[in-house]
PDB file of C-alpha atoms in Angstrom:
ATOM      1  CA  UNK A  42       4.721  12.968   6.469  1.00 70.00           C
ATOM      2  CA  UNK A  43       5.485  12.632  10.217  1.00 86.00           C
ATOM      3  CA  UNK A  44       4.034  14.666  13.043  1.00 91.00           C
ATOM      4  CA  UNK A  45       7.503  16.235  13.636  1.00 93.00           C
ATOM      5  CA  UNK A  46       7.769  17.429  10.036  1.00 91.00           C
ATOM      6  CA  UNK A  47       4.165  18.666   9.904  1.00 90.00           C
ATOM      7  CA  UNK A  48       4.598  20.634  13.197  1.00 93.00           C
ATOM      8  CA  UNK A  49       7.754  22.254  11.895  1.00 93.00           C
ATOM      9  CA  UNK A  50       6.149  23.124   8.576  1.00 89.00           C
ATOM     10  CA  UNK A  51       3.070  24.622  10.282  1.00 89.00           C
ATOM     11  CA  UNK A  52       5.098  26.623  12.733  1.00 90.00           C
ATOM     12  CA  UNK A  53       7.444  28.015  10.067  1.00 88.00           C
ATOM     13  CA  UNK A  54       4.608  28.787   7.725  1.00 84.00           C
ATOM     14  CA  UNK A  55       3.042  31.005  10.397  1.00 83.00           C
ATOM     15  CA  UNK A  56       6.398  32.616  11.096  1.00 86.00           C
ATOM     16  CA  UNK A  57       6.321  31.826  14.847  1.00 90.00           C
ATOM     17  CA  UNK A  58       9.111  30.662  17.125  1.00 93.00           C
ATOM     18  CA  UNK A  59       9.070  27.442  19.168  1.00 95.00           C
ATOM     19  CA  UNK A  60       8.857  29.677  22.172  1.00 95.00           C
ATOM     20  CA  UNK A  61       5.655  31.376  20.886  1.00 94.00           C
ATOM     21  CA  UNK A  62       4.025  28.002  20.239  1.00 94.00           C
ATOM     22  CA  UNK A  63       5.132  26.659  23.571  1.00 95.00           C
ATOM     23  CA  UNK A  64       3.546  29.633  25.355  1.00 95.00           C
ATOM     24  CA  UNK A  65       0.261  28.990  23.628  1.00 93.00           C
ATOM     25  CA  UNK A  66       0.099  25.266  24.267  1.00 94.00           C
ATOM     26  CA  UNK A  67       1.564  25.711  27.788  1.00 94.00           C
ATOM     27  CA  UNK A  68       4.715  23.596  27.495  1.00 96.00           C
ATOM     28  CA  UNK A  69       8.421  24.486  27.472  1.00 96.00           C
ATOM     29  CA  UNK A  70      10.127  25.563  24.291  1.00 95.00           C
ATOM     30  CA  UNK A  71      12.523  22.647  24.595  1.00 96.00           C
ATOM     31  CA  UNK A  72       9.478  20.241  24.549  1.00 96.00           C
ATOM     32  CA  UNK A  73       8.299  21.879  21.286  1.00 96.00           C
ATOM     33  CA  UNK A  74      11.783  21.321  19.924  1.00 96.00           C
ATOM     34  CA  UNK A  75      11.617  17.583  20.972  1.00 96.00           C
ATOM     35  CA  UNK A  76       8.249  17.269  19.179  1.00 95.00           C
ATOM     36  CA  UNK A  77       9.883  18.703  16.012  1.00 95.00           C
ATOM     37  CA  UNK A  78      12.847  16.416  16.361  1.00 95.00           C
ATOM     38  CA  UNK A  79      10.538  13.426  16.723  1.00 93.00           C
ATOM     39  CA  UNK A  80      12.080  12.655  20.171  1.00 95.00           C
ATOM     40  CA  UNK A  81       8.797  13.061  22.059  1.00 95.00           C
ATOM     41  CA  UNK A  82       5.081  12.548  21.302  1.00 93.00           C
ATOM     42  CA  UNK A  83       2.575  15.014  22.560  1.00 94.00           C
ATOM     43  CA  UNK A  84      -0.431  14.079  24.786  1.00 94.00           C
ATOM     44  CA  UNK A  85      -3.922  14.140  23.290  1.00 93.00           C
ATOM     45  CA  UNK A  86      -4.571  17.336  25.034  1.00 93.00           C
ATOM     46  CA  UNK A  87      -1.486  18.959  23.595  1.00 94.00           C
ATOM     47  CA  UNK A  88      -2.393  17.638  20.106  1.00 93.00           C
ATOM     48  CA  UNK A  89      -5.776  19.365  20.459  1.00 92.00           C
ATOM     49  CA  UNK A  90      -4.108  22.635  21.499  1.00 93.00           C
ATOM     50  CA  UNK A  91      -1.687  22.485  18.604  1.00 94.00           C
ATOM     51  CA  UNK A  92      -4.550  21.653  16.128  1.00 90.00           C
ATOM     52  CA  UNK A  93      -6.596  24.509  17.583  1.00 89.00           C
ATOM     53  CA  UNK A  94      -3.649  26.971  17.290  1.00 89.00           C
ATOM     54  CA  UNK A  95      -3.101  26.107  13.658  1.00 85.00           C
ATOM     55  CA  UNK A  96      -6.805  25.702  12.828  1.00 85.00           C
ATOM     56  CA  UNK A  97      -6.306  22.194  11.478  1.00 86.00           C
ATOM     57  CA  UNK A  98      -7.514  18.777  12.534  1.00 86.00           C
ATOM     58  CA  UNK A  99      -5.362  16.132  14.242  1.00 87.00           C
ATOM     59  CA  UNK A 100      -5.229  13.959  11.125  1.00 85.00           C
ATOM     60  CA  UNK A 101      -3.595  16.924   9.382  1.00 84.00           C
ATOM     61  CA  UNK A 102      -0.971  17.065  12.119  1.00 87.00           C
ATOM     62  CA  UNK A 103      -0.018  13.468  11.379  1.00 84.00           C
ATOM     63  CA  UNK A 104       0.032  14.033   7.627  1.00 77.00           C
ATOM     64  CA  UNK A 105      -3.082  11.973   6.949  1.00 77.00           C
ATOM     65  CA  UNK A 106      -4.944  14.911   5.458  1.00 67.00           C
ATOM     66  CA  UNK A 107      -3.460  17.158   2.840  1.00 66.00           C
ATOM     67  CA  UNK A 108      -2.904  20.760   3.937  1.00 58.00           C
ATOM     68  CA  UNK A 109      -2.300  23.733   1.679  1.00 55.00           C
ATOM     69  CA  UNK A 110      -0.154  26.164   3.591  1.00 52.00           C
ATOM     70  CA  UNK A 111      -1.594  29.670   3.286  1.00 53.00           C
ATOM     71  CA  UNK A 112       0.161  32.080   1.003  1.00 51.00           C
ATOM     72  CA  UNK A 113      -0.899  34.824   3.455  1.00 55.00           C
ATOM     73  CA  UNK A 114      -1.055  34.654   7.171  1.00 57.00           C
ATOM     74  CA  UNK A 115      -3.862  37.147   7.529  1.00 62.00           C
ATOM     75  CA  UNK A 116      -7.149  35.467   6.507  1.00 64.00           C
ATOM     76  CA  UNK A 117      -8.690  38.703   5.349  1.00 69.00           C
ATOM     77  CA  UNK A 118      -5.744  39.426   3.042  1.00 68.00           C
ATOM     78  CA  UNK A 119      -5.889  35.829   1.913  1.00 66.00           C
ATOM     79  CA  UNK A 120      -9.650  36.203   1.009  1.00 72.00           C
ATOM     80  CA  UNK A 121      -8.935  39.369  -1.044  1.00 70.00           C
ATOM     81  CA  UNK A 122      -5.900  37.920  -2.668  1.00 65.00           C
ATOM     82  CA  UNK A 123      -7.802  34.846  -3.899  1.00 69.00           C
ATOM     83  CA  UNK A 124     -10.524  37.126  -5.336  1.00 72.00           C
ATOM     84  CA  UNK A 125      -7.906  39.012  -7.176  1.00 66.00           C
ATOM     85  CA  UNK A 126      -6.139  35.828  -8.398  1.00 65.00           C
ATOM     86  CA  UNK A 127      -9.415  34.360  -9.653  1.00 74.00           C
ATOM     87  CA  UNK A 128     -10.342  37.463 -11.692  1.00 74.00           C
ATOM     88  CA  UNK A 129      -8.227  37.639 -14.894  1.00 70.00           C
ATOM     89  CA  UNK A 130      -8.581  41.321 -15.152  1.00 67.00           C
ATOM     90  CA  UNK A 131      -6.970  41.709 -11.693  1.00 68.00           C
ATOM     91  CA  UNK A 132      -4.492  38.848 -11.903  1.00 67.00           C
ATOM     92  CA  UNK A 133      -1.544  41.194 -12.259  1.00 66.00           C
ATOM     93  CA  UNK A 134      -2.265  42.580  -8.819  1.00 65.00           C
ATOM     94  CA  UNK A 135      -2.056  39.200  -7.183  1.00 64.00           C
ATOM     95  CA  UNK A 136       1.713  39.158  -6.689  1.00 65.00           C
ATOM     96  CA  UNK A 137       1.803  42.833  -5.818  1.00 69.00           C
ATOM     97  CA  UNK A 138      -0.824  42.244  -3.089  1.00 70.00           C
ATOM     98  CA  UNK A 139       1.249  39.763  -1.250  1.00 70.00           C
ATOM     99  CA  UNK A 140       2.806  42.418   1.006  1.00 76.00           C
ATOM    100  CA  UNK A 141      -0.185  44.813   1.083  1.00 79.00           C
ATOM    101  CA  UNK A 142      -2.552  45.289   3.956  1.00 84.00           C
ATOM    102  CA  UNK A 143      -6.294  44.695   3.673  1.00 84.00           C
ATOM    103  CA  UNK A 144      -6.900  48.424   3.507  1.00 88.00           C
ATOM    104  CA  UNK A 145      -4.396  48.871   0.731  1.00 86.00           C
ATOM    105  CA  UNK A 146      -5.921  46.016  -1.248  1.00 82.00           C
ATOM    106  CA  UNK A 147      -9.409  47.566  -0.719  1.00 86.00           C
ATOM    107  CA  UNK A 148      -8.129  50.938  -1.954  1.00 89.00           C
ATOM    108  CA  UNK A 149      -6.716  49.381  -5.137  1.00 82.00           C
ATOM    109  CA  UNK A 150      -9.945  47.368  -5.791  1.00 83.00           C
ATOM    110  CA  UNK A 151     -12.122  50.457  -5.197  1.00 89.00           C
ATOM    111  CA  UNK A 152      -9.940  52.539  -7.481  1.00 89.00           C
ATOM    112  CA  UNK A 153     -10.207  50.004 -10.270  1.00 82.00           C
ATOM    113  CA  UNK A 154     -13.962  49.712  -9.821  1.00 88.00           C
ATOM    114  CA  UNK A 155     -14.343  53.544 -10.015  1.00 90.00           C
ATOM    115  CA  UNK A 156     -12.196  53.665 -13.112  1.00 89.00           C
ATOM    116  CA  UNK A 157     -14.351  50.898 -14.772  1.00 86.00           C
ATOM    117  CA  UNK A 158     -17.543  52.790 -13.927  1.00 87.00           C
ATOM    118  CA  UNK A 159     -16.163  56.069 -15.229  1.00 87.00           C
ATOM    119  CA  UNK A 160     -15.205  54.267 -18.559  1.00 77.00           C
ATOM    120  CA  UNK A 161     -18.642  52.683 -18.632  1.00 76.00           C
ATOM    121  CA  UNK A 162     -17.404  49.053 -18.401  1.00 59.00           C
TER     122      UNK A 162
END
């Protein structure tokens, strides 16, 4: 895995444009494009900014560390979805929760918990 490939994957997994990333790391969008095409290599400072933006380490940017791309962009939703996925009784809600907000997921979980209490389970 090359830096160019990993940068492209990370950016697309977050659903951001080259322009949005460029603004954050304080470079031009065309320079981000060159990074993704493998035509330019970023400075160490830019690498740090990119790693900070994606919350990964620099080795991950170069494909030396494995990286599981998050199923959800919102970390709160991801945490709730993982809890649902790990609980066999709630597994059917996992796929449905993909497009739900944290508040909607909380509502569903609370409703299920109230039903279980009412039924004495």
